[in-house]
One Martini backbone bead per residue (centre of mass of N, CA, C, O) as a GRO file, in nm:
protein
  263
    1MET     BB    1  -2.743   2.992   4.071
    2PRO     BB    2  -2.555   2.815   3.887
    3ALA     BB    3  -2.260   2.687   3.878
    4VAL     BB    4  -1.963   2.712   3.743
    5ARG     BB    5  -1.797   2.504   3.534
    6HIS     BB    6  -1.486   2.337   3.581
    7TYR     BB    7  -1.206   2.241   3.402
    8GLY     BB    8  -0.952   2.070   3.336
    9ALA     BB    9  -0.732   1.944   3.120
   10VAL     BB   10  -0.971   1.725   3.119
   11ASN     BB   11  -1.286   1.615   2.986
   12TRP     BB   12  -1.389   1.328   3.107
   13ARG     BB   13  -1.695   1.330   3.087
   14GLY     BB   14  -1.723   1.404   2.788
   15LEU     BB   15  -1.544   1.175   2.681
   16ALA     BB   16  -1.715   0.939   2.792
   17ILE     BB   17  -1.979   1.010   2.644
   18LEU     BB   18  -1.870   0.992   2.355
   19TYR     BB   19  -1.775   0.702   2.374
   20ARG     BB   20  -2.046   0.571   2.458
   21ARG     BB   21  -2.204   0.656   2.212
   22GLY     BB   22  -2.042   0.493   2.001
   23VAL     BB   23  -2.092   0.211   2.129
   24GLU     BB   24  -2.405   0.216   2.151
   25ARG     BB   25  -2.460   0.244   1.850
   26TYR     BB   26  -2.333  -0.024   1.776
   27LEU     BB   27  -2.502  -0.217   1.969
   28SER     BB   28  -2.793  -0.130   1.870
   29GLN     BB   29  -2.682  -0.266   1.575
   30TRP     BB   30  -2.609  -0.584   1.595
   31VAL     BB   31  -2.709  -0.715   1.337
   32GLU     BB   32  -2.506  -0.547   1.160
   33SER     BB   33  -2.232  -0.521   1.344
   34LEU     BB   34  -2.221  -0.849   1.420
   35ALA     BB   35  -2.382  -1.061   1.256
   36GLY     BB   36  -2.276  -0.985   0.979
   37PRO     BB   37  -1.965  -1.042   1.013
   38VAL     BB   38  -1.997  -1.334   1.102
   39ALA     BB   39  -2.133  -1.447   0.849
   40THR     BB   40  -1.922  -1.347   0.642
   41SER     BB   41  -1.673  -1.489   0.767
   42LEU     BB   42  -1.774  -1.781   0.735
   43LEU     BB   43  -1.795  -1.767   0.428
   44PHE     BB   44  -1.505  -1.702   0.367
   45LEU     BB   45  -1.384  -1.950   0.499
   46ALA     BB   46  -1.527  -2.163   0.329
   47VAL     BB   47  -1.439  -2.071   0.045
   48PHE     BB   48  -1.121  -2.068   0.083
   49VAL     BB   49  -1.085  -2.354   0.189
   50LEU     BB   50  -1.218  -2.499  -0.052
   51ALA     BB   51  -1.027  -2.374  -0.268
   52ARG     BB   52  -0.775  -2.533  -0.114
   53GLY     BB   53  -0.893  -2.823  -0.018
   54GLY     BB   54  -0.830  -2.803   0.309
   55GLY     BB   55  -0.539  -2.747   0.316
   56SER     BB   56  -0.171  -2.631   0.312
   57GLN     BB   57  -0.127  -2.495   0.052
   58GLY     BB   58   0.104  -2.228   0.068
   59LEU     BB   59   0.172  -2.268   0.360
   60TRP     BB   60   0.266  -2.331   0.655
   61PRO     BB   61   0.401  -2.558   0.831
   62GLY     BB   62   0.138  -2.678   1.034
   63VAL     BB   63  -0.074  -2.487   0.880
   64ASP     BB   64  -0.386  -2.445   0.826
   65SER     BB   65  -0.610  -2.282   0.637
   66ALA     BB   66  -0.817  -2.193   0.852
   67SER     BB   67  -0.617  -2.050   1.046
   68PHE     BB   68  -0.490  -1.852   0.851
   69ILE     BB   69  -0.750  -1.720   0.731
   70GLY     BB   70  -0.901  -1.658   0.995
   71ALA     BB   71  -0.706  -1.442   1.102
   72GLY     BB   72  -0.752  -1.243   0.865
   73ILE     BB   73  -1.060  -1.210   0.902
   74VAL     BB   74  -1.065  -1.092   1.184
   75ILE     BB   75  -0.896  -0.828   1.126
   76PHE     BB   76  -1.070  -0.730   0.896
   77SER     BB   77  -1.334  -0.696   1.056
   78ALA     BB   78  -1.224  -0.495   1.263
   79CYS     BB   79  -1.133  -0.271   1.065
   80HIS     BB   80  -1.399  -0.226   0.917
   81SER     BB   81  -1.557  -0.146   1.170
   82ALA     BB   82  -1.389   0.101   1.253
   83PHE     BB   83  -1.435   0.258   0.995
   84GLU     BB   84  -1.746   0.251   0.957
   85THR     BB   85  -1.854   0.367   1.226
   86LEU     BB   86  -1.710   0.643   1.211
   87ALA     BB   87  -1.787   0.744   0.929
   88VAL     BB   88  -2.094   0.717   0.963
   89ASN     BB   89  -2.134   0.893   1.216
   90ILE     BB   90  -2.023   1.157   1.103
   91LEU     BB   91  -2.199   1.178   0.850
   92TYR     BB   92  -2.472   1.165   0.990
   93ASP     BB   93  -2.433   1.413   1.177
   94LYS     BB   94  -2.399   1.612   0.945
   95MET     BB   95  -2.669   1.562   0.787
   96GLU     BB   96  -2.848   1.612   1.067
   97GLY     BB   97  -2.690   1.843   1.252
   98MET     BB   98  -2.549   1.714   1.522
   99VAL     BB   99  -2.254   1.831   1.513
  100LYS     BB  100  -2.319   2.109   1.644
  101ASP     BB  101  -2.343   2.007   1.934
  102LEU     BB  102  -2.050   1.914   1.955
  103LEU     BB  103  -1.913   2.191   1.892
  104ALA     BB  104  -2.066   2.321   2.158
  105SER     BB  105  -1.904   2.161   2.334
  106PRO     BB  106  -1.667   2.103   2.611
  107LEU     BB  107  -1.460   2.018   2.362
  108THR     BB  108  -1.189   1.942   2.225
  109ALA     BB  109  -1.044   1.830   1.946
  110LEU     BB  110  -0.885   1.603   2.087
  111GLU     BB  111  -1.118   1.484   2.250
  112THR     BB  112  -1.299   1.419   2.014
  113MET     BB  113  -1.102   1.229   1.866
  114ILE     BB  114  -1.061   1.027   2.097
  115GLY     BB  115  -1.355   0.942   2.129
  116TRP     BB  116  -1.392   0.833   1.847
  117LEU     BB  117  -1.148   0.631   1.836
  118ALA     BB  118  -1.212   0.461   2.087
  119SER     BB  119  -1.482   0.352   1.977
  120ALA     BB  120  -1.370   0.222   1.718
  121VAL     BB  121  -1.174   0.024   1.854
  122THR     BB  122  -1.384  -0.119   2.026
  123ASN     BB  123  -1.564  -0.216   1.795
  124GLY     BB  124  -1.346  -0.383   1.656
  125CYS     BB  125  -1.287  -0.576   1.899
  126ILE     BB  126  -1.571  -0.691   1.923
  127THR     BB  127  -1.576  -0.814   1.642
  128ALA     BB  128  -1.331  -0.999   1.677
  129LEU     BB  129  -1.451  -1.166   1.908
  130ALA     BB  130  -1.703  -1.272   1.761
  131VAL     BB  131  -1.555  -1.409   1.524
  132SER     BB  132  -1.369  -1.592   1.689
  133LEU     BB  133  -1.592  -1.757   1.830
  134ALA     BB  134  -1.722  -1.862   1.563
  135MET     BB  135  -1.436  -2.012   1.467
  136LEU     BB  136  -1.335  -2.222   1.682
  137PRO     BB  137  -1.443  -2.500   1.549
  138PHE     BB  138  -1.229  -2.446   1.274
  139VAL     BB  139  -0.971  -2.383   1.450
  140GLU     BB  140  -0.595  -2.347   1.539
  141TRP     BB  141  -0.516  -2.160   1.794
  142ARG     BB  142  -0.232  -2.051   2.020
  143LEU     BB  143  -0.148  -1.785   2.145
  144ALA     BB  144   0.170  -1.719   2.120
  145LEU     BB  145   0.147  -1.374   2.104
  146PRO     BB  146  -0.023  -1.160   2.289
  147PHE     BB  147   0.115  -0.887   2.240
  148SER     BB  148   0.086  -0.888   1.931
  149LEU     BB  149  -0.214  -0.926   1.917
  150VAL     BB  150  -0.298  -0.665   2.068
  151GLY     BB  151  -0.118  -0.451   1.934
  152PHE     BB  152  -0.209  -0.496   1.633
  153ALA     BB  153  -0.508  -0.456   1.683
  154LEU     BB  154  -0.488  -0.161   1.776
  155LEU     BB  155  -0.334  -0.046   1.534
  156ALA     BB  156  -0.531  -0.132   1.312
  157THR     BB  157  -0.791   0.005   1.422
  158LEU     BB  158  -0.668   0.286   1.437
  159LEU     BB  159  -0.603   0.322   1.140
  160PHE     BB  160  -0.904   0.284   1.045
  161GLY     BB  161  -1.020   0.506   1.222
  162LEU     BB  162  -0.863   0.736   1.087
  163MET     BB  163  -0.985   0.689   0.808
  164GLY     BB  164  -1.274   0.733   0.904
  165LEU     BB  165  -1.235   1.023   0.993
  166LEU     BB  166  -1.149   1.142   0.718
  167VAL     BB  167  -1.395   1.047   0.557
  168GLY     BB  168  -1.614   1.180   0.735
  169LEU     BB  169  -1.514   1.471   0.684
  170TRP     BB  170  -1.519   1.468   0.367
  171ALA     BB  171  -1.792   1.369   0.351
  172SER     BB  172  -2.139   1.465   0.215
  173LYS     BB  173  -2.215   1.171   0.116
  174TRP     BB  174  -2.274   0.839   0.057
  175ASP     BB  175  -2.105   0.817  -0.202
  176HIS     BB  176  -1.834   0.887  -0.070
  177PHE     BB  177  -1.819   0.648   0.118
  178ALA     BB  178  -1.842   0.423  -0.096
  179MET     BB  179  -1.588   0.503  -0.252
  180ALA     BB  180  -1.381   0.468  -0.022
  181GLU     BB  181  -1.446   0.171   0.038
  182THR     BB  182  -1.397   0.056  -0.254
  183PHE     BB  183  -1.104   0.219  -0.335
  184LEU     BB  184  -0.952   0.180  -0.041
  185ILE     BB  185  -1.024  -0.025   0.187
  186LEU     BB  186  -1.061  -0.299   0.041
  187PRO     BB  187  -0.787  -0.311  -0.107
  188LEU     BB  188  -0.606  -0.285   0.144
  189ALA     BB  189  -0.722  -0.541   0.287
  190LEU     BB  190  -0.735  -0.771   0.055
  191LEU     BB  191  -0.421  -0.669  -0.036
  192SER     BB  192  -0.264  -0.800   0.263
  193GLY     BB  193  -0.257  -1.121   0.320
  194THR     BB  194  -0.524  -1.263   0.413
  195PHE     BB  195  -0.501  -1.533   0.188
  196TYR     BB  196  -0.176  -1.496   0.172
  197LEU     BB  197   0.152  -1.508   0.071
  198ALA     BB  198   0.423  -1.339  -0.044
  199ARG     BB  199   0.565  -1.593  -0.184
  200ASP     BB  200   0.311  -1.638  -0.391
  201LEU     BB  201   0.421  -1.399  -0.535
  202PRO     BB  202   0.538  -1.201  -0.737
  203SER     BB  203   0.776  -0.965  -0.713
  204VAL     BB  204   0.590  -0.722  -0.759
  205GLY     BB  205   0.366  -0.804  -0.560
  206ALA     BB  206   0.550  -0.819  -0.308
  207ALA     BB  207   0.638  -0.520  -0.312
  208ILE     BB  208   0.356  -0.402  -0.280
  209LEU     BB  209   0.281  -0.546  -0.020
  210GLU     BB  210   0.526  -0.422   0.155
  211GLY     BB  211   0.389  -0.119   0.119
  212ASN     BB  212   0.155  -0.218   0.291
  213PRO     BB  213   0.048  -0.151   0.607
  214VAL     BB  214  -0.172  -0.375   0.640
  215PHE     BB  215   0.013  -0.617   0.621
  216TYR     BB  216   0.150  -0.573   0.903
  217ALA     BB  217  -0.104  -0.587   1.071
  218PHE     BB  218  -0.201  -0.872   0.988
  219ASP     BB  219   0.066  -1.027   1.038
  220GLY     BB  220   0.096  -0.956   1.338
  221PHE     BB  221  -0.167  -1.082   1.430
  222ARG     BB  222  -0.107  -1.370   1.326
  223SER     BB  223   0.146  -1.413   1.505
  224GLY     BB  224  -0.016  -1.421   1.774
  225LEU     BB  225  -0.171  -1.696   1.692
  226LEU     BB  226   0.084  -1.874   1.537
  227GLY     BB  227   0.405  -1.769   1.569
  228ARG     BB  228   0.410  -1.640   1.271
  229ALA     BB  229   0.576  -1.456   1.005
  230ASP     BB  230   0.598  -1.268   0.684
  231SER     BB  231   0.753  -1.051   0.859
  232ASP     BB  232   0.886  -0.774   1.012
  233THR     BB  233   0.758  -0.666   1.308
  234THR     BB  234   0.928  -0.415   1.361
  235ILE     BB  235   0.852  -0.269   1.106
  236GLY     BB  236   0.552  -0.268   1.165
  237TRP     BB  237   0.552  -0.099   1.420
  238LEU     BB  238   0.684   0.156   1.293
  239TYR     BB  239   0.499   0.204   1.054
  240LEU     BB  240   0.226   0.224   1.210
  241THR     BB  241   0.300   0.438   1.416
  242GLY     BB  242   0.378   0.660   1.217
  243LEU     BB  243   0.110   0.668   1.058
  244CYS     BB  244  -0.075   0.734   1.299
  245LEU     BB  245   0.059   1.002   1.369
  246VAL     BB  246   0.008   1.147   1.104
  247LEU     BB  247  -0.303   1.108   1.095
  248GLY     BB  248  -0.357   1.233   1.374
  249VAL     BB  249  -0.259   1.519   1.313
  250LEU     BB  250  -0.441   1.569   1.074
  251GLY     BB  251  -0.712   1.522   1.220
  252TRP     BB  252  -0.676   1.738   1.438
  253ARG     BB  253  -0.656   1.984   1.247
  254LEU     BB  254  -0.934   1.944   1.113
  255VAL     BB  255  -1.108   1.956   1.367
  256ALA     BB  256  -1.003   2.234   1.472
  257SER     BB  257  -1.105   2.384   1.196
  258GLY     BB  258  -1.384   2.252   1.092
  259TRP     BB  259  -1.365   2.065   0.854
  260ARG     BB  260  -1.674   2.004   0.724
  261LEU     BB  261  -1.850   2.081   1.000
  262LYS     BB  262  -1.955   2.400   0.937
  263ASP     BB  263  -2.146   2.379   0.671
   0.00000   0.00000   0.00000
């Protein structure tokens, strides 16, 4: 008879397999997951730079439009990828009945959530790297603050991964996913200073922008590339960390209860 397998405090093998599955699913569809964001990002860059006349009007002194806008597009692409891959994977597994195999596996709710989120963050960072490399001939990034660059990239993709987790759990059909992406994710991302500064907005618009957590994520990432920020990055660290903790606890409780996973 085969020996009974005993796990320690963490099922590292199962966690690694779940993580690898999420990344391999992403890479296996590279035409859609990588080539698509790269092409879209270059089009965004061309359109918005041309709309500004190719100059630096309304931007920081010494920072050209392509570098400023390009940094926003990179982190936007990373965050959208982190959200989309996790939400789609969870929803697909639910609709195809494959999530039942996961629920029957020797993984705790916390391990399951960590495996999902780690793969989403990795996928987002891979997208960011691919888009950054494609933009290098057109931008002048300085890598001024590497710690801020990496830290805010991880926090931003984690935040969107958590939103993808919650949307994936909630959605029961593709229309639900499309609705969340259209009315929640895209407005949060595109109205977060991706293409403009807070000072360019009227006072009401600037106040709304400063209440958007994604603004701090994108601005912090941009500060890592350009060495300047449009907000207080300390506030951004605290705001994003606190929000990720709240959403993480909520997601863990929902996964632990099997909410909309056992239907």
